[in-house]
mmCIF file with all atom_site columns, C-alpha atoms in Angstrom:
data_model
loop_
_atom_site.group_PDB
_atom_site.id
_atom_site.type_symbol
_atom_site.label_atom_id
_atom_site.label_alt_id
_atom_site.label_comp_id
_atom_site.label_asym_id
_atom_site.label_entity_id
_atom_site.label_seq_id
_atom_site.pdbx_PDB_ins_code
_atom_site.Cartn_x
_atom_site.Cartn_y
_atom_site.Cartn_z
_atom_site.occupancy
_atom_site.B_iso_or_equiv
_atom_site.pdbx_formal_charge
_atom_site.auth_seq_id
_atom_site.auth_comp_id
_atom_site.auth_asym_id
_atom_site.auth_atom_id
_atom_site.pdbx_PDB_model_num
ATOM 1   C CA . MET A 1 1   ? 0.000   0.000   0.000  1.00 48.00 ? 1   MET A CA 1
ATOM 2   C CA . PRO A 1 2   ? 1.439   3.415   -0.966 1.00 57.00 ? 2   PRO A CA 1
ATOM 3   C CA . LYS A 1 3   ? 2.386   5.545   2.029  1.00 66.00 ? 3   LYS A CA 1
ATOM 4   C CA . ILE A 1 4   ? -0.387  7.951   2.966  1.00 74.00 ? 4   ILE A CA 1
ATOM 5   C CA . SER A 1 5   ? -0.812  10.459  5.773  1.00 85.00 ? 5   SER A CA 1
ATOM 6   C CA . GLU A 1 6   ? -2.127  9.451   9.200  1.00 85.00 ? 6   GLU A CA 1
ATOM 7   C CA . GLU A 1 7   ? -5.073  11.766  8.623  1.00 89.00 ? 7   GLU A CA 1
ATOM 8   C CA . ARG A 1 8   ? -5.978  9.926   5.412  1.00 88.00 ? 8   ARG A CA 1
ATOM 9   C CA . VAL A 1 9   ? -5.596  6.559   7.158  1.00 88.00 ? 9   VAL A CA 1
ATOM 10  C CA . GLU A 1 10  ? -8.043  7.696   9.858  1.00 92.00 ? 10  GLU A CA 1
ATOM 11  C CA . GLU A 1 11  ? -10.467 8.933   7.201  1.00 93.00 ? 11  GLU A CA 1
ATOM 12  C CA . ARG A 1 12  ? -10.432 5.542   5.501  1.00 92.00 ? 12  ARG A CA 1
ATOM 13  C CA . LYS A 1 13  ? -10.826 3.684   8.786  1.00 95.00 ? 13  LYS A CA 1
ATOM 14  C CA . ASN A 1 14  ? -13.788 5.845   9.675  1.00 95.00 ? 14  ASN A CA 1
ATOM 15  C CA . GLU A 1 15  ? -15.322 5.215   6.257  1.00 95.00 ? 15  GLU A CA 1
ATOM 16  C CA . ILE A 1 16  ? -15.131 1.489   6.972  1.00 96.00 ? 16  ILE A CA 1
ATOM 17  C CA . LEU A 1 17  ? -16.556 1.944   10.478 1.00 96.00 ? 17  LEU A CA 1
ATOM 18  C CA . ASP A 1 18  ? -19.362 4.148   9.124  1.00 96.00 ? 18  ASP A CA 1
ATOM 19  C CA . ALA A 1 19  ? -20.279 1.436   6.618  1.00 96.00 ? 19  ALA A CA 1
ATOM 20  C CA . CYS A 1 20  ? -20.303 -1.215  9.346  1.00 95.00 ? 20  CYS A CA 1
ATOM 21  C CA . GLU A 1 21  ? -22.504 0.957   11.571 1.00 95.00 ? 21  GLU A CA 1
ATOM 22  C CA . THR A 1 22  ? -24.935 1.533   8.697  1.00 95.00 ? 22  THR A CA 1
ATOM 23  C CA . LEU A 1 23  ? -25.216 -2.200  8.054  1.00 94.00 ? 23  LEU A CA 1
ATOM 24  C CA . LEU A 1 24  ? -25.819 -2.930  11.735 1.00 92.00 ? 24  LEU A CA 1
ATOM 25  C CA . LYS A 1 25  ? -28.943 -0.783  11.638 1.00 89.00 ? 25  LYS A CA 1
ATOM 26  C CA . ASN A 1 26  ? -30.598 -3.319  9.342  1.00 87.00 ? 26  ASN A CA 1
ATOM 27  C CA . THR A 1 27  ? -29.102 -6.700  10.187 1.00 87.00 ? 27  THR A CA 1
ATOM 28  C CA . SER A 1 28  ? -27.519 -8.700  12.998 1.00 86.00 ? 28  SER A CA 1
ATOM 29  C CA . ILE A 1 29  ? -23.823 -8.616  13.780 1.00 89.00 ? 29  ILE A CA 1
ATOM 30  C CA . ARG A 1 30  ? -23.330 -12.197 12.616 1.00 89.00 ? 30  ARG A CA 1
ATOM 31  C CA . ASN A 1 31  ? -24.648 -11.300 9.140  1.00 91.00 ? 31  ASN A CA 1
ATOM 32  C CA . VAL A 1 32  ? -22.269 -8.395  8.495  1.00 93.00 ? 32  VAL A CA 1
ATOM 33  C CA . THR A 1 33  ? -19.362 -9.336  6.226  1.00 93.00 ? 33  THR A CA 1
ATOM 34  C CA . ILE A 1 34  ? -16.330 -7.497  4.880  1.00 94.00 ? 34  ILE A CA 1
ATOM 35  C CA . LYS A 1 35  ? -17.787 -7.889  1.397  1.00 93.00 ? 35  LYS A CA 1
ATOM 36  C CA . ASP A 1 36  ? -20.951 -6.096  2.536  1.00 94.00 ? 36  ASP A CA 1
ATOM 37  C CA . ILE A 1 37  ? -18.884 -3.331  4.105  1.00 95.00 ? 37  ILE A CA 1
ATOM 38  C CA . ALA A 1 38  ? -16.859 -2.895  0.916  1.00 94.00 ? 38  ALA A CA 1
ATOM 39  C CA . ASN A 1 39  ? -20.096 -2.274  -0.987 1.00 92.00 ? 39  ASN A CA 1
ATOM 40  C CA . TYR A 1 40  ? -20.694 0.754   1.225  1.00 90.00 ? 40  TYR A CA 1
ATOM 41  C CA . THR A 1 41  ? -17.198 2.213   0.849  1.00 90.00 ? 41  THR A CA 1
ATOM 42  C CA . SER A 1 42  ? -15.168 3.798   -1.920 1.00 85.00 ? 42  SER A CA 1
ATOM 43  C CA . PHE A 1 43  ? -12.546 1.044   -2.087 1.00 83.00 ? 43  PHE A CA 1
ATOM 44  C CA . SER A 1 44  ? -12.346 -2.693  -2.666 1.00 87.00 ? 44  SER A CA 1
ATOM 45  C CA . ARG A 1 45  ? -12.687 -5.569  -0.216 1.00 88.00 ? 45  ARG A CA 1
ATOM 46  C CA . PRO A 1 46  ? -8.938  -6.430  -0.348 1.00 90.00 ? 46  PRO A CA 1
ATOM 47  C CA . SER A 1 47  ? -8.149  -2.819  0.521  1.00 91.00 ? 47  SER A CA 1
ATOM 48  C CA . ILE A 1 48  ? -10.076 -3.131  3.781  1.00 94.00 ? 48  ILE A CA 1
ATOM 49  C CA . TYR A 1 49  ? -7.511  -5.662  5.000  1.00 93.00 ? 49  TYR A CA 1
ATOM 50  C CA . ASN A 1 50  ? -4.904  -2.904  4.911  1.00 92.00 ? 50  ASN A CA 1
ATOM 51  C CA . TYR A 1 51  ? -6.742  -1.350  7.855  1.00 93.00 ? 51  TYR A CA 1
ATOM 52  C CA . PHE A 1 52  ? -8.517  -4.232  9.626  1.00 94.00 ? 52  PHE A CA 1
ATOM 53  C CA . GLY A 1 53  ? -7.388  -7.847  9.560  1.00 93.00 ? 53  GLY A CA 1
ATOM 54  C CA . THR A 1 54  ? -10.782 -9.415  10.328 1.00 94.00 ? 54  THR A CA 1
ATOM 55  C CA . ILE A 1 55  ? -14.440 -8.472  10.553 1.00 94.00 ? 55  ILE A CA 1
ATOM 56  C CA . GLU A 1 56  ? -14.041 -8.711  14.344 1.00 94.00 ? 56  GLU A CA 1
ATOM 57  C CA . GLU A 1 57  ? -11.365 -6.018  14.244 1.00 95.00 ? 57  GLU A CA 1
ATOM 58  C CA . ILE A 1 58  ? -13.860 -3.738  12.501 1.00 95.00 ? 58  ILE A CA 1
ATOM 59  C CA . PHE A 1 59  ? -16.365 -4.352  15.305 1.00 95.00 ? 59  PHE A CA 1
ATOM 60  C CA . LEU A 1 60  ? -13.581 -3.694  17.810 1.00 95.00 ? 60  LEU A CA 1
ATOM 61  C CA . GLY A 1 61  ? -12.751 -0.434  16.044 1.00 95.00 ? 61  GLY A CA 1
ATOM 62  C CA . LEU A 1 62  ? -16.387 0.568   16.171 1.00 96.00 ? 62  LEU A CA 1
ATOM 63  C CA . ILE A 1 63  ? -16.538 -0.122  19.922 1.00 96.00 ? 63  ILE A CA 1
ATOM 64  C CA . GLU A 1 64  ? -13.398 1.961   20.449 1.00 96.00 ? 64  GLU A CA 1
ATOM 65  C CA . ARG A 1 65  ? -14.836 4.867   18.457 1.00 97.00 ? 65  ARG A CA 1
ATOM 66  C CA . GLU A 1 66  ? -18.072 4.689   20.426 1.00 97.00 ? 66  GLU A CA 1
ATOM 67  C CA . TYR A 1 67  ? -16.192 4.791   23.735 1.00 97.00 ? 67  TYR A CA 1
ATOM 68  C CA . ARG A 1 68  ? -14.144 7.774   22.583 1.00 97.00 ? 68  ARG A CA 1
ATOM 69  C CA . MET A 1 69  ? -17.286 9.678   21.592 1.00 97.00 ? 69  MET A CA 1
ATOM 70  C CA . TRP A 1 70  ? -18.893 8.749   24.920 1.00 98.00 ? 70  TRP A CA 1
ATOM 71  C CA . ASN A 1 71  ? -15.795 10.036  26.711 1.00 97.00 ? 71  ASN A CA 1
ATOM 72  C CA . VAL A 1 72  ? -16.214 13.446  25.061 1.00 98.00 ? 72  VAL A CA 1
ATOM 73  C CA . ASP A 1 73  ? -19.741 13.711  26.472 1.00 98.00 ? 73  ASP A CA 1
ATOM 74  C CA . LEU A 1 74  ? -18.670 12.470  29.913 1.00 97.00 ? 74  LEU A CA 1
ATOM 75  C CA . ARG A 1 75  ? -15.864 15.043  30.127 1.00 97.00 ? 75  ARG A CA 1
ATOM 76  C CA . GLU A 1 76  ? -18.384 17.819  29.544 1.00 97.00 ? 76  GLU A CA 1
ATOM 77  C CA . LEU A 1 77  ? -20.110 16.769  32.772 1.00 97.00 ? 77  LEU A CA 1
ATOM 78  C CA . LEU A 1 78  ? -16.950 17.675  34.690 1.00 96.00 ? 78  LEU A CA 1
ATOM 79  C CA . ASP A 1 79  ? -17.849 21.338  34.226 1.00 95.00 ? 79  ASP A CA 1
ATOM 80  C CA . LEU A 1 80  ? -21.207 20.881  35.972 1.00 95.00 ? 80  LEU A CA 1
ATOM 81  C CA . LYS A 1 81  ? -22.064 20.681  39.651 1.00 93.00 ? 81  LYS A CA 1
ATOM 82  C CA . LEU A 1 82  ? -24.440 17.739  39.972 1.00 94.00 ? 82  LEU A CA 1
ATOM 83  C CA . ASN A 1 83  ? -26.155 15.949  42.817 1.00 94.00 ? 83  ASN A CA 1
ATOM 84  C CA . ARG A 1 84  ? -26.571 12.168  42.782 1.00 94.00 ? 84  ARG A CA 1
ATOM 85  C CA . GLU A 1 85  ? -29.874 12.159  40.881 1.00 96.00 ? 85  GLU A CA 1
ATOM 86  C CA . GLU A 1 86  ? -28.672 14.728  38.354 1.00 96.00 ? 86  GLU A CA 1
ATOM 87  C CA . LEU A 1 87  ? -25.442 12.820  37.751 1.00 96.00 ? 87  LEU A CA 1
ATOM 88  C CA . ALA A 1 88  ? -27.369 9.587   37.124 1.00 96.00 ? 88  ALA A CA 1
ATOM 89  C CA . SER A 1 89  ? -29.650 11.389  34.676 1.00 97.00 ? 89  SER A CA 1
ATOM 90  C CA . GLN A 1 90  ? -26.810 13.096  32.826 1.00 97.00 ? 90  GLN A CA 1
ATOM 91  C CA . ILE A 1 91  ? -24.790 9.882   32.423 1.00 97.00 ? 91  ILE A CA 1
ATOM 92  C CA . ALA A 1 92  ? -27.920 8.098   31.200 1.00 97.00 ? 92  ALA A CA 1
ATOM 93  C CA . HIS A 1 93  ? -28.443 10.843  28.612 1.00 97.00 ? 93  HIS A CA 1
ATOM 94  C CA . THR A 1 94  ? -24.877 10.396  27.315 1.00 97.00 ? 94  THR A CA 1
ATOM 95  C CA . LEU A 1 95  ? -25.618 6.729   26.636 1.00 96.00 ? 95  LEU A CA 1
ATOM 96  C CA . GLU A 1 96  ? -28.798 7.491   24.678 1.00 94.00 ? 96  GLU A CA 1
ATOM 97  C CA . LYS A 1 97  ? -26.542 8.316   21.716 1.00 93.00 ? 97  LYS A CA 1
ATOM 98  C CA . ARG A 1 98  ? -24.476 5.160   22.128 1.00 95.00 ? 98  ARG A CA 1
ATOM 99  C CA . SER A 1 99  ? -26.946 2.495   20.986 1.00 92.00 ? 99  SER A CA 1
ATOM 100 C CA . THR A 1 100 ? -24.311 1.112   18.590 1.00 93.00 ? 100 THR A CA 1
ATOM 101 C CA . LEU A 1 101 ? -21.934 0.608   21.509 1.00 95.00 ? 101 LEU A CA 1
ATOM 102 C CA . LEU A 1 102 ? -24.577 -1.102  23.625 1.00 94.00 ? 102 LEU A CA 1
ATOM 103 C CA . ARG A 1 103 ? -25.634 -3.328  20.758 1.00 91.00 ? 103 ARG A CA 1
ATOM 104 C CA . ILE A 1 104 ? -22.125 -4.623  20.069 1.00 92.00 ? 104 ILE A CA 1
ATOM 105 C CA . LEU A 1 105 ? -21.461 -5.075  23.782 1.00 91.00 ? 105 LEU A CA 1
ATOM 106 C CA . SER A 1 106 ? -24.564 -7.275  23.940 1.00 88.00 ? 106 SER A CA 1
ATOM 107 C CA . ALA A 1 107 ? -22.969 -9.608  21.360 1.00 84.00 ? 107 ALA A CA 1
ATOM 108 C CA . ASN A 1 108 ? -20.195 -12.062 22.164 1.00 77.00 ? 108 ASN A CA 1
ATOM 109 C CA . LEU A 1 109 ? -17.371 -9.657  22.921 1.00 81.00 ? 109 LEU A CA 1
ATOM 110 C CA . PHE A 1 110 ? -15.130 -12.575 23.864 1.00 82.00 ? 110 PHE A CA 1
ATOM 111 C CA . ASP A 1 111 ? -15.202 -13.908 20.286 1.00 85.00 ? 111 ASP A CA 1
ATOM 112 C CA . ILE A 1 112 ? -14.583 -10.431 18.886 1.00 88.00 ? 112 ILE A CA 1
ATOM 113 C CA . GLU A 1 113 ? -11.436 -10.123 20.988 1.00 88.00 ? 113 GLU A CA 1
ATOM 114 C CA . VAL A 1 114 ? -10.254 -13.650 20.216 1.00 87.00 ? 114 VAL A CA 1
ATOM 115 C CA . HIS A 1 115 ? -10.280 -12.899 16.485 1.00 87.00 ? 115 HIS A CA 1
ATOM 116 C CA . SER A 1 116 ? -8.518  -9.553  16.834 1.00 91.00 ? 116 SER A CA 1
ATOM 117 C CA . ARG A 1 117 ? -4.822  -8.772  17.150 1.00 90.00 ? 117 ARG A CA 1
ATOM 118 C CA . VAL A 1 118 ? -3.471  -7.513  20.467 1.00 92.00 ? 118 VAL A CA 1
ATOM 119 C CA . GLU A 1 119 ? -2.442  -4.199  18.939 1.00 88.00 ? 119 GLU A CA 1
ATOM 120 C CA . ARG A 1 120 ? -6.061  -3.646  17.895 1.00 87.00 ? 120 ARG A CA 1
ATOM 121 C CA . LEU A 1 121 ? -7.149  -4.166  21.499 1.00 90.00 ? 121 LEU A CA 1
ATOM 122 C CA . GLU A 1 122 ? -4.770  -1.482  22.715 1.00 93.00 ? 122 GLU A CA 1
ATOM 123 C CA . GLY A 1 123 ? -6.896  1.358   21.345 1.00 92.00 ? 123 GLY A CA 1
ATOM 124 C CA . LEU A 1 124 ? -10.055 0.007   22.956 1.00 93.00 ? 124 LEU A CA 1
ATOM 125 C CA . THR A 1 125 ? -8.282  -0.545  26.272 1.00 94.00 ? 125 THR A CA 1
ATOM 126 C CA . GLU A 1 126 ? -6.997  3.024   26.178 1.00 95.00 ? 126 GLU A CA 1
ATOM 127 C CA . ALA A 1 127 ? -10.477 4.416   25.437 1.00 95.00 ? 127 ALA A CA 1
ATOM 128 C CA . LEU A 1 128 ? -12.079 2.306   28.176 1.00 93.00 ? 128 LEU A CA 1
ATOM 129 C CA . ASN A 1 129 ? -9.438  3.409   30.668 1.00 93.00 ? 129 ASN A CA 1
ATOM 130 C CA . GLU A 1 130 ? -10.251 7.012   29.783 1.00 96.00 ? 130 GLU A CA 1
ATOM 131 C CA . THR A 1 131 ? -13.904 6.279   30.547 1.00 95.00 ? 131 THR A CA 1
ATOM 132 C CA . ALA A 1 132 ? -12.926 4.904   33.939 1.00 91.00 ? 132 ALA A CA 1
ATOM 133 C CA . ILE A 1 133 ? -10.732 7.915   34.736 1.00 92.00 ? 133 ILE A CA 1
ATOM 134 C CA . THR A 1 134 ? -13.501 10.349  33.807 1.00 94.00 ? 134 THR A CA 1
ATOM 135 C CA . LEU A 1 135 ? -16.080 8.514   35.913 1.00 92.00 ? 135 LEU A CA 1
ATOM 136 C CA . VAL A 1 136 ? -13.685 8.549   38.871 1.00 88.00 ? 136 VAL A CA 1
ATOM 137 C CA . ALA A 1 137 ? -13.296 12.305  38.461 1.00 91.00 ? 137 ALA A CA 1
ATOM 138 C CA . LEU A 1 138 ? -17.072 12.748  38.354 1.00 91.00 ? 138 LEU A CA 1
ATOM 139 C CA . PHE A 1 139 ? -17.594 10.635  41.459 1.00 89.00 ? 139 PHE A CA 1
ATOM 140 C CA . GLU A 1 140 ? -14.877 12.423  43.423 1.00 88.00 ? 140 GLU A CA 1
ATOM 141 C CA . LYS A 1 141 ? -16.200 15.839  42.399 1.00 89.00 ? 141 LYS A CA 1
ATOM 142 C CA . ASP A 1 142 ? -19.926 15.279  42.847 1.00 85.00 ? 142 ASP A CA 1
ATOM 143 C CA . LEU A 1 143 ? -20.301 12.317  45.190 1.00 89.00 ? 143 LEU A CA 1
ATOM 144 C CA . GLY A 1 144 ? -17.143 12.163  47.274 1.00 86.00 ? 144 GLY A CA 1
ATOM 145 C CA . ALA A 1 145 ? -16.917 8.457   46.401 1.00 81.00 ? 145 ALA A CA 1
ATOM 146 C CA . SER A 1 146 ? -14.134 6.320   47.832 1.00 85.00 ? 146 SER A CA 1
ATOM 147 C CA . LYS A 1 147 ? -11.879 4.060   45.764 1.00 83.00 ? 147 LYS A CA 1
ATOM 148 C CA . GLU A 1 148 ? -13.684 0.990   47.123 1.00 88.00 ? 148 GLU A CA 1
ATOM 149 C CA . GLU A 1 149 ? -17.074 2.416   46.182 1.00 90.00 ? 149 GLU A CA 1
ATOM 150 C CA . TYR A 1 150 ? -15.868 3.247   42.707 1.00 88.00 ? 150 TYR A CA 1
ATOM 151 C CA . THR A 1 151 ? -14.436 -0.258  42.260 1.00 87.00 ? 151 THR A CA 1
ATOM 152 C CA . ASP A 1 152 ? -17.762 -1.812  43.267 1.00 90.00 ? 152 ASP A CA 1
ATOM 153 C CA . PHE A 1 153 ? -19.589 0.512   40.893 1.00 91.00 ? 153 PHE A CA 1
ATOM 154 C CA . THR A 1 154 ? -17.265 -0.372  37.992 1.00 88.00 ? 154 THR A CA 1
ATOM 155 C CA . TYR A 1 155 ? -17.830 -4.108  38.222 1.00 89.00 ? 155 TYR A CA 1
ATOM 156 C CA . ILE A 1 156 ? -21.596 -3.705  38.390 1.00 93.00 ? 156 ILE A CA 1
ATOM 157 C CA . PHE A 1 157 ? -22.088 -0.930  35.840 1.00 94.00 ? 157 PHE A CA 1
ATOM 158 C CA . PHE A 1 158 ? -19.897 -2.258  33.045 1.00 92.00 ? 158 PHE A CA 1
ATOM 159 C CA . ALA A 1 159 ? -21.362 -5.741  33.443 1.00 92.00 ? 159 ALA A CA 1
ATOM 160 C CA . PHE A 1 160 ? -24.816 -4.133  33.257 1.00 94.00 ? 160 PHE A CA 1
ATOM 161 C CA . LEU A 1 161 ? -23.925 -2.301  30.016 1.00 93.00 ? 161 LEU A CA 1
ATOM 162 C CA . SER A 1 162 ? -23.253 -5.638  28.313 1.00 91.00 ? 162 SER A CA 1
ATOM 163 C CA . GLY A 1 163 ? -26.919 -6.558  28.680 1.00 89.00 ? 163 GLY A CA 1
ATOM 164 C CA . ALA A 1 164 ? -28.653 -3.178  28.562 1.00 90.00 ? 164 ALA A CA 1
ATOM 165 C CA . TYR A 1 165 ? -29.416 -3.256  24.831 1.00 89.00 ? 165 TYR A CA 1
ATOM 166 C CA . PHE A 1 166 ? -31.278 -6.559  25.091 1.00 82.00 ? 166 PHE A CA 1
ATOM 167 C CA . TYR A 1 167 ? -33.777 -5.064  27.523 1.00 82.00 ? 167 TYR A CA 1
ATOM 168 C CA . THR A 1 168 ? -34.407 -1.868  25.554 1.00 85.00 ? 168 THR A CA 1
ATOM 169 C CA . ILE A 1 169 ? -34.609 -3.049  21.944 1.00 76.00 ? 169 ILE A CA 1
ATOM 170 C CA . ARG A 1 170 ? -36.793 -6.110  21.530 1.00 72.00 ? 170 ARG A CA 1
ATOM 171 C CA . SER A 1 171 ? -36.774 -8.069  18.284 1.00 74.00 ? 171 SER A CA 1
ATOM 172 C CA . LYS A 1 172 ? -39.903 -9.330  16.567 1.00 78.00 ? 172 LYS A CA 1
ATOM 173 C CA . LYS A 1 173 ? -39.059 -12.862 17.697 1.00 82.00 ? 173 LYS A CA 1
ATOM 174 C CA . GLN A 1 174 ? -38.776 -11.717 21.309 1.00 78.00 ? 174 GLN A CA 1
ATOM 175 C CA . GLU A 1 175 ? -42.163 -10.007 21.054 1.00 79.00 ? 175 GLU A CA 1
ATOM 176 C CA . GLU A 1 176 ? -43.700 -13.186 19.616 1.00 84.00 ? 176 GLU A CA 1
ATOM 177 C CA . ALA A 1 177 ? -42.172 -15.296 22.394 1.00 86.00 ? 177 ALA A CA 1
ATOM 178 C CA . LEU A 1 178 ? -43.543 -12.972 25.075 1.00 80.00 ? 178 LEU A CA 1
ATOM 179 C CA . ASP A 1 179 ? -46.986 -13.043 23.469 1.00 83.00 ? 179 ASP A CA 1
ATOM 180 C CA . ALA A 1 180 ? -46.870 -16.840 23.250 1.00 89.00 ? 180 ALA A CA 1
ATOM 181 C CA . ILE A 1 181 ? -46.352 -17.265 26.986 1.00 89.00 ? 181 ILE A CA 1
ATOM 182 C CA . GLY A 1 182 ? -48.675 -14.402 27.905 1.00 84.00 ? 182 GLY A CA 1
ATOM 183 C CA . VAL A 1 183 ? -46.056 -12.169 29.496 1.00 80.00 ? 183 VAL A CA 1
ATOM 184 C CA . SER A 1 184 ? -46.331 -8.383  29.390 1.00 76.00 ? 184 SER A CA 1
ATOM 185 C CA . TYR A 1 185 ? -42.959 -6.691  29.722 1.00 72.00 ? 185 TYR A CA 1
ATOM 186 C CA . PRO A 1 186 ? -42.703 -2.870  29.867 1.00 75.00 ? 186 PRO A CA 1
ATOM 187 C CA . SER A 1 187 ? -40.774 -1.104  27.123 1.00 78.00 ? 187 SER A CA 1
ATOM 188 C CA . LEU A 1 188 ? -37.815 0.813   28.497 1.00 86.00 ? 188 LEU A CA 1
ATOM 189 C CA . SER A 1 189 ? -35.651 3.350   26.678 1.00 92.00 ? 189 SER A CA 1
ATOM 190 C CA . ILE A 1 190 ? -31.874 3.340   27.006 1.00 94.00 ? 190 ILE A CA 1
ATOM 191 C CA . TYR A 1 191 ? -32.209 6.416   29.212 1.00 96.00 ? 191 TYR A CA 1
ATOM 192 C CA . ASP A 1 192 ? -34.818 4.744   31.463 1.00 95.00 ? 192 ASP A CA 1
ATOM 193 C CA . ILE A 1 193 ? -32.896 1.569   32.128 1.00 94.00 ? 193 ILE A CA 1
ATOM 194 C CA . VAL A 1 194 ? -29.485 3.237   32.561 1.00 96.00 ? 194 VAL A CA 1
ATOM 195 C CA . ASN A 1 195 ? -30.895 5.907   34.869 1.00 97.00 ? 195 ASN A CA 1
ATOM 196 C CA . ARG A 1 196 ? -32.652 3.283   37.009 1.00 95.00 ? 196 ARG A CA 1
ATOM 197 C CA . CYS A 1 197 ? -29.471 1.254   37.267 1.00 95.00 ? 197 CYS A CA 1
ATOM 198 C CA . LEU A 1 198 ? -27.353 4.268   38.226 1.00 96.00 ? 198 LEU A CA 1
ATOM 199 C CA . LEU A 1 199 ? -29.791 5.346   40.932 1.00 96.00 ? 199 LEU A CA 1
ATOM 200 C CA . LYS A 1 200 ? -29.441 1.874   42.451 1.00 94.00 ? 200 LYS A CA 1
ATOM 201 C CA . ILE A 1 201 ? -25.659 1.585   42.367 1.00 93.00 ? 201 ILE A CA 1
ATOM 202 C CA . LEU A 1 202 ? -24.211 5.111   42.651 1.00 92.00 ? 202 LEU A CA 1
ATOM 203 C CA . PRO A 1 203 ? -22.743 5.818   46.096 1.00 88.00 ? 203 PRO A CA 1
ATOM 204 C CA . ASN A 1 204 ? -25.229 7.683   48.263 1.00 84.00 ? 204 ASN A CA 1
ATOM 205 C CA . HIS A 1 205 ? -23.672 10.080  50.767 1.00 72.00 ? 205 HIS A CA 1
ATOM 206 C CA . GLU A 1 206 ? -26.597 12.081  52.073 1.00 60.00 ? 206 GLU A CA 1
ATOM 207 C CA . ASP A 1 207 ? -24.347 14.423  54.049 1.00 49.00 ? 207 ASP A CA 1
ATOM 208 C CA . HIS A 1 208 ? -21.974 15.122  51.142 1.00 44.00 ? 208 HIS A CA 1
#
C-alpha cells in the first residue's frame, strides 16, 4: 500500500466503520461481512484488510470509536455541579446516543477479541481506561466516592452495560415469544434503564 498520511488513514478507517454501523442498523452482527462493508465504501474488499485484519477487528474499532465519543460527552459533565440524581440522569443521557456501543457489547465480545490482534485491542483498552478515569473524576467531584465504592460501581455498571441493549430493543421474535407465553414486559428506553441502574448503584452520601 502506498504511504499515505495518518489523517488519510483515519479517514479511511472511519469510512469502513461508518459502513459497518450503517449495516448494523438493518441486520444482525453475525450477518455483516467485509464484502458487505466494501459495498458501502469507496474502495475494494482487499483494501479493507490494509486497515482491519478481520471483521471482528472492525467491530472492535467501532466499539473503540463509540467509547471515545462517549468520553467526550462524559468530560463535559466535569464542568457541571451535579447531585446524585442529576449525575445519574446526565450519564444516562450520554448513553442514549451510544446504541451502537450497547448493541455490540450485547454480542459475544469474547469472540470479537479472540479474532482480533493484540495491537487492535490497545486502542479500545486506552479508550475504556479514559472512561474509567472520567467517571472517577465525576464521582470524586460530585459524590465524594471512595476508591472501594468506585471499584464496586465499575464491576456492576460495566457488566450491566453488556446486557442493557437486550432489555431496551426487543426483536420481533422476542415479542412473539412474550406473546406466546402471555407475558407483558414494559418497554424501556436506554435512558430509562441506565438511569434506574445508576440510581441503584451510585454511592449515596446524604451528608456530602
